[in-house]
Amino acid sequence: MRVQIDHTKNLVKVTGIQPFQLADTLYSGQSFRWKEIENGGFAIAAGNHQVKAWQKGRRLELDCSPEEARRFWAPYFDLKADYAELQENLKKDDPVMADAIAFGGGIRIMRQDLWETMVMFILSQNNNIPRIQGCVERLAEAGGERMSEPGAFTFVIPEPERLAEFSAEEIASVRAGYRGKYLIGTARRVCERGLPETREELLACPGIGPKVASCIELFGRHDLAAFPIDVWVMRLMNRLYGFDERNQKGMQAFAEARFGEFAGLAQQYLFYYMRSGLTD
DNA sequence: TGCCAGGTGATCG
DNA sequence: CGATCACATGGC
């Protein structure tokens, strides 16, 4: 089935996208720039783009032009990829994964901007999702450019050049706690050396350790092999696959051996399934 | 009040 | 290396 984009009135209707669940994709913690709006919809911001989106059954409705839907949002939600086929391979001989996909098989890995992903996941460490979202919005308000089109979001996440020059007052207004100095330190490093191109360069940024680096690889460069291990994944690997909770090396090796180049997609299904509480 | 939140960095042995 | 602890902020 091919992705099809039709235009009626002020709405773009995207069909041929299954399996896709907008809500599960957003709730799965890949991006922190979205909010719930009327009629079960979502407002979503990415770079200097924003859209309102509703899912009606197997159809996705967007309040943007067909050009914007085709050029930006369909690729952003990775709608072209055949997730059904990926899922068949992941589920093979793995009943745990089959359950996770039965629960959250509509999740797709969004194609997010590298710099914005770095910022969001530096903020994510030892933090909770509502507060991460609040920090991202305050950061945009403190130093971001105005969005070129008005909407639910007014400001873009600041570029590294701007963030590198944040005053003490500006970074304090973000209320990011000790993560504020990581943001500025990473921005300065990016200004001097360019965006990180390897895992090593990611890990050299202040505030980016193994877990955040993996999230950035997975969500910010769409490297589906990256397998972030956080407290939920450790809990899951312990309960569902029998690993010792501290044996991260073993978990990494297991994920690579079993899920290979799509380990990160497997991680998202497992993470979302575990977070749902269904596994208790 | 005290604990927890999609961890990291510094500092031990 | 592997374990331990501080780190800002806010919600429950």
Coordinates of C-alpha atoms (C1' of nucleotides) in Angstrom, one line a residue:
Chain A
M1 CA 0.0 0.0 0.0
R2 CA 1.3 3.3 -1.0
V3 CA 1.1 6.5 1.0
Q4 CA -1.5 8.8 -0.6
I5 CA -2.0 12.4 0.1
D6 CA -5.4 14.1 -0.7
H7 CA -6.5 17.6 -0.2
T8 CA -10.0 18.6 0.9
K9 CA -10.9 22.0 2.3
N10 CA -8.2 23.1 4.8
L11 CA -7.2 19.5 5.7
V12 CA -4.7 17.1 4.1
K13 CA -5.7 13.5 4.4
V14 CA -3.0 10.8 4.4
T15 CA -3.9 7.2 3.7
G16 CA -2.0 4.0 3.1
I17 CA 0.0 4.4 6.3
Q18 CA -0.8 1.4 8.4
P19 CA 0.5 0.3 10.8
F20 CA 0.6 3.8 12.3
Q21 CA -0.7 5.2 15.5
L22 CA 0.0 8.9 16.0
A23 CA -0.8 8.9 19.7
D24 CA 1.4 5.9 20.5
T25 CA 4.2 7.4 18.4
L26 CA 4.0 10.7 20.4
Y27 CA 3.5 9.1 23.8
S28 CA 6.5 6.8 23.3
G29 CA 8.9 9.5 24.3
Q30 CA 10.8 10.3 21.1
S31 CA 10.0 13.9 21.0
F32 CA 9.0 16.4 23.7
R33 CA 7.5 19.1 21.4
W34 CA 3.9 18.2 21.1
K35 CA 0.7 18.8 23.0
E36 CA -2.8 17.4 23.0
I37 CA -5.5 19.6 21.3
E38 CA -9.2 19.4 20.6
N39 CA -10.9 16.4 19.3
G40 CA -8.2 14.0 20.2
G41 CA -5.6 15.7 18.0
F42 CA -2.1 16.9 18.6
A43 CA -0.1 20.0 17.8
I44 CA 3.5 19.0 16.9
A45 CA 6.5 21.2 16.4
A46 CA 9.8 20.2 14.6
G47 CA 12.3 22.9 13.7
N48 CA 10.6 25.8 12.0
H49 CA 7.6 23.6 11.2
Q50 CA 4.4 23.0 13.1
V51 CA 1.1 21.2 12.4
K52 CA -2.1 20.0 14.0
A53 CA -2.8 16.4 13.4
W54 CA -5.7 14.0 14.0
Q55 CA -5.9 10.3 13.4
K56 CA -9.3 9.0 12.2
G57 CA -9.0 5.3 12.0
R58 CA -6.4 4.4 9.4
R59 CA -6.2 8.0 8.1
L60 CA -4.1 10.8 9.2
E61 CA -5.4 14.4 8.9
L62 CA -3.1 17.4 8.9
D63 CA -3.9 21.1 8.9
C64 CA -1.2 22.0 6.4
S65 CA -0.7 22.2 2.6
P66 CA -0.3 19.0 0.6
E67 CA 3.2 20.2 -0.3
E68 CA 4.1 20.5 3.4
A69 CA 2.6 17.1 4.1
R70 CA 4.5 15.5 1.3
R71 CA 7.8 17.2 1.7
F72 CA 8.0 17.4 5.5
W73 CA 5.5 15.6 7.7
A74 CA 5.2 12.2 5.8
P75 CA 9.0 11.8 6.0
Y76 CA 9.0 13.1 9.6
F77 CA 6.7 10.3 10.6
D78 CA 8.6 7.8 8.5
L79 CA 5.4 6.9 6.7
K80 CA 7.0 5.4 3.7
A81 CA 8.8 2.5 5.5
D82 CA 7.2 -0.9 5.6
Y83 CA 6.9 -1.4 9.4
A84 CA 4.7 -4.5 9.0
E85 CA 7.6 -6.4 7.4
L86 CA 10.0 -5.2 10.1
Q87 CA 7.6 -6.4 12.8
E88 CA 7.4 -9.9 11.3
N89 CA 11.1 -10.3 11.6
L90 CA 11.3 -8.9 15.1
K91 CA 8.5 -11.1 16.4
K92 CA 10.0 -14.3 15.0
D93 CA 10.6 -16.7 17.9
D94 CA 10.0 -14.0 20.4
P95 CA 6.7 -14.0 22.2
V96 CA 7.6 -11.0 24.4
M97 CA 8.2 -8.9 21.3
A98 CA 5.0 -10.2 19.8
D99 CA 3.1 -9.0 22.9
A100 CA 4.9 -5.6 22.7
I101 CA 4.0 -5.2 19.1
A102 CA 0.4 -6.2 19.7
F103 CA 0.3 -3.4 22.2
G104 CA 2.3 -0.6 20.4
G105 CA 2.8 -1.8 16.9
G106 CA 1.6 1.6 15.6
I107 CA 4.8 3.3 16.8
R108 CA 7.1 4.7 14.1
I109 CA 10.6 6.1 14.7
M110 CA 10.3 9.8 13.8
R111 CA 13.0 11.5 11.7
Q112 CA 14.0 14.4 14.0
D113 CA 16.6 17.0 13.6
L114 CA 19.9 16.1 15.1
W115 CA 20.5 19.3 17.1
E116 CA 17.0 19.4 18.5
T117 CA 17.2 15.8 19.5
M118 CA 20.5 16.5 21.3
V119 CA 18.9 19.3 23.2
M120 CA 15.8 17.4 24.2
F121 CA 17.6 14.3 25.4
I122 CA 20.2 16.2 27.3
L123 CA 17.1 17.7 29.1
S124 CA 15.6 14.2 29.5
Q125 CA 18.2 12.8 31.9
N126 CA 16.9 12.0 35.4
N127 CA 13.8 14.0 34.6
N128 CA 10.1 13.3 33.9
I129 CA 8.3 13.9 30.7
P130 CA 6.0 16.8 31.6
R131 CA 8.9 18.7 33.0
I132 CA 11.1 17.9 30.0
Q133 CA 8.4 19.4 27.8
G134 CA 8.2 22.5 30.0
C135 CA 12.0 22.9 29.8
V136 CA 12.0 22.6 26.0
E137 CA 9.2 25.3 25.7
R138 CA 10.9 27.7 28.1
L139 CA 14.2 27.2 26.2
A140 CA 12.5 28.1 22.9
E141 CA 10.8 31.1 24.6
A142 CA 14.2 32.2 26.1
G143 CA 16.2 32.3 22.9
G144 CA 14.5 30.7 19.9
E145 CA 13.5 32.4 16.6
R146 CA 9.9 33.1 16.1
M147 CA 8.1 30.4 14.0
S148 CA 7.5 31.6 10.5
E149 CA 3.9 30.5 10.7
P150 CA 1.8 31.1 13.8
G151 CA 0.2 28.2 15.6
A152 CA 0.2 26.3 18.8
F153 CA 4.0 26.9 19.1
T154 CA 5.5 30.4 18.9
F155 CA 9.3 29.8 19.1
V156 CA 11.8 27.4 17.5
I157 CA 14.4 25.6 19.7
P158 CA 17.5 27.9 19.7
E159 CA 20.4 27.2 17.3
P160 CA 23.7 26.3 19.0
E161 CA 25.1 29.7 18.2
R162 CA 22.4 31.4 20.2
L163 CA 22.4 28.9 23.0
A164 CA 26.1 29.1 23.4
E165 CA 25.7 32.8 24.3
F166 CA 22.9 32.4 26.8
S167 CA 23.2 34.6 29.8
A168 CA 22.9 33.3 33.3
E169 CA 19.4 34.8 33.5
E170 CA 18.3 33.2 30.2
I171 CA 19.5 29.7 31.2
A172 CA 18.0 30.1 34.6
S173 CA 14.6 31.0 33.0
V174 CA 14.6 27.5 31.5
R175 CA 14.6 26.0 35.0
A176 CA 16.5 23.0 33.7
G177 CA 18.5 22.6 36.9
Y178 CA 22.1 21.3 36.5
R179 CA 21.3 20.3 32.9
G180 CA 21.5 24.0 31.9
K181 CA 25.3 24.0 31.9
Y182 CA 25.3 20.8 29.8
L183 CA 23.1 22.5 27.2
I184 CA 25.5 25.5 27.0
G185 CA 28.6 23.4 27.1
T186 CA 27.3 21.2 24.3
A187 CA 26.2 24.2 22.2
R188 CA 29.7 25.7 22.5
R189 CA 31.3 22.5 21.5
V190 CA 29.0 22.3 18.4
C191 CA 29.9 25.9 17.5
E192 CA 33.6 25.0 17.6
R193 CA 33.6 21.6 16.1
G194 CA 30.4 21.2 14.2
L195 CA 27.6 18.7 14.8
P196 CA 28.8 15.3 16.1
E197 CA 29.2 12.7 13.4
T198 CA 30.2 9.7 15.5
R199 CA 29.2 8.2 18.8
E200 CA 32.6 9.2 20.2
E201 CA 31.8 12.8 19.3
L202 CA 28.4 12.6 20.9
L203 CA 29.9 11.2 24.1
A204 CA 32.5 14.0 24.2
C205 CA 29.6 16.5 24.7
P206 CA 28.9 17.4 28.3
G207 CA 25.7 15.9 29.5
I208 CA 25.7 13.1 26.9
G209 CA 26.5 9.7 28.2
P210 CA 25.8 6.2 26.7
K211 CA 22.0 6.3 27.1
V212 CA 21.4 9.8 25.8
A213 CA 23.9 9.2 23.0
S214 CA 21.9 6.1 21.9
C215 CA 18.6 8.1 22.0
I216 CA 20.2 10.7 19.8
E217 CA 21.5 8.1 17.4
L218 CA 18.1 6.5 17.2
F219 CA 15.9 9.5 17.0
G220 CA 18.2 12.2 15.7
R221 CA 20.0 10.3 13.0
H222 CA 17.4 7.5 12.5
D223 CA 20.0 4.9 13.3
L224 CA 17.6 2.0 14.0
A225 CA 20.4 -0.2 15.3
A226 CA 21.0 2.1 18.4
F227 CA 19.5 0.5 21.5
P228 CA 19.2 2.9 24.5
I229 CA 19.2 1.2 27.9
D230 CA 17.4 3.2 30.6
V231 CA 15.8 2.2 33.9
W232 CA 12.7 0.9 32.1
V233 CA 14.7 -1.2 29.6
M234 CA 16.8 -2.7 32.4
R235 CA 13.6 -3.5 34.3
L236 CA 12.2 -5.1 31.2
M237 CA 15.2 -7.1 30.3
N238 CA 15.2 -8.4 33.9
R239 CA 11.6 -9.4 34.1
L240 CA 10.9 -10.5 30.6
Y241 CA 14.2 -11.8 29.4
G242 CA 15.8 -12.8 32.7
F243 CA 18.9 -10.6 32.8
D244 CA 20.5 -9.3 35.9
E245 CA 19.5 -5.6 36.1
R246 CA 23.1 -4.4 36.2
N247 CA 24.2 -6.5 33.2
Q248 CA 24.0 -3.8 30.5
K249 CA 26.7 -5.3 28.4
G250 CA 24.8 -8.5 28.2
M251 CA 21.6 -6.6 27.3
Q252 CA 23.4 -4.8 24.5
A253 CA 24.8 -8.0 23.1
F254 CA 21.5 -9.7 23.3
A255 CA 19.7 -6.8 21.5
E256 CA 22.3 -6.8 18.8
A257 CA 22.2 -10.5 18.3
R258 CA 18.4 -10.8 18.3
F259 CA 17.2 -7.6 16.7
G260 CA 20.3 -6.6 14.7
E261 CA 20.0 -3.4 12.6
F262 CA 16.5 -2.8 14.0
A263 CA 17.3 -3.1 17.7
G264 CA 16.2 0.5 18.3
L265 CA 12.8 -0.1 16.9
A266 CA 12.5 -3.2 19.1
Q267 CA 13.6 -1.1 22.1
Q268 CA 10.8 1.4 21.4
Y269 CA 8.1 -1.4 21.3
L270 CA 9.5 -2.9 24.5
F271 CA 9.9 0.4 26.3
Y272 CA 6.4 1.5 25.5
Y273 CA 5.0 -1.9 26.4
M274 CA 6.8 -1.8 29.8
R275 CA 5.7 1.8 30.5
S276 CA 2.1 0.8 29.9
G277 CA 2.1 -1.4 33.0
L278 CA 0.7 -4.4 31.2
T279 CA 3.7 -6.5 32.0
D280 CA 3.3 -6.3 35.8
Chain B
dT1 C1' 8.6 15.0 54.1
dG2 C1' 11.0 12.1 51.1
dC3 C1' 11.2 9.7 46.8
dC4 C1' 11.3 9.6 42.0
dA5 C1' 12.1 11.3 37.2
dG6 C1' 14.0 7.8 29.6
dG7 C1' 21.5 9.7 33.6
dT8 C1' 25.9 11.9 33.8
dG9 C1' 30.3 13.2 35.8
dA10 C1' 33.5 12.9 39.5
dT11 C1' 35.7 10.2 42.7
dC12 C1' 36.7 6.6 45.0
dG13 C1' 38.7 1.3 45.6
Chain C
dC1 C1' 36.6 -1.2 35.2
dG2 C1' 32.5 -1.2 38.8
dA3 C1' 30.2 1.0 42.7
dT4 C1' 28.7 5.3 44.9
dC5 C1' 27.0 9.9 45.2
dA6 C1' 25.8 14.8 44.1
dC7 C1' 23.3 17.2 40.9
dA8 C1' 18.3 21.3 40.1
dT9 C1' 13.6 21.2 39.8
dG10 C1' 8.9 19.9 40.5
dG11 C1' 5.0 16.5 41.2
dC12 C1' 3.0 13.2 44.1

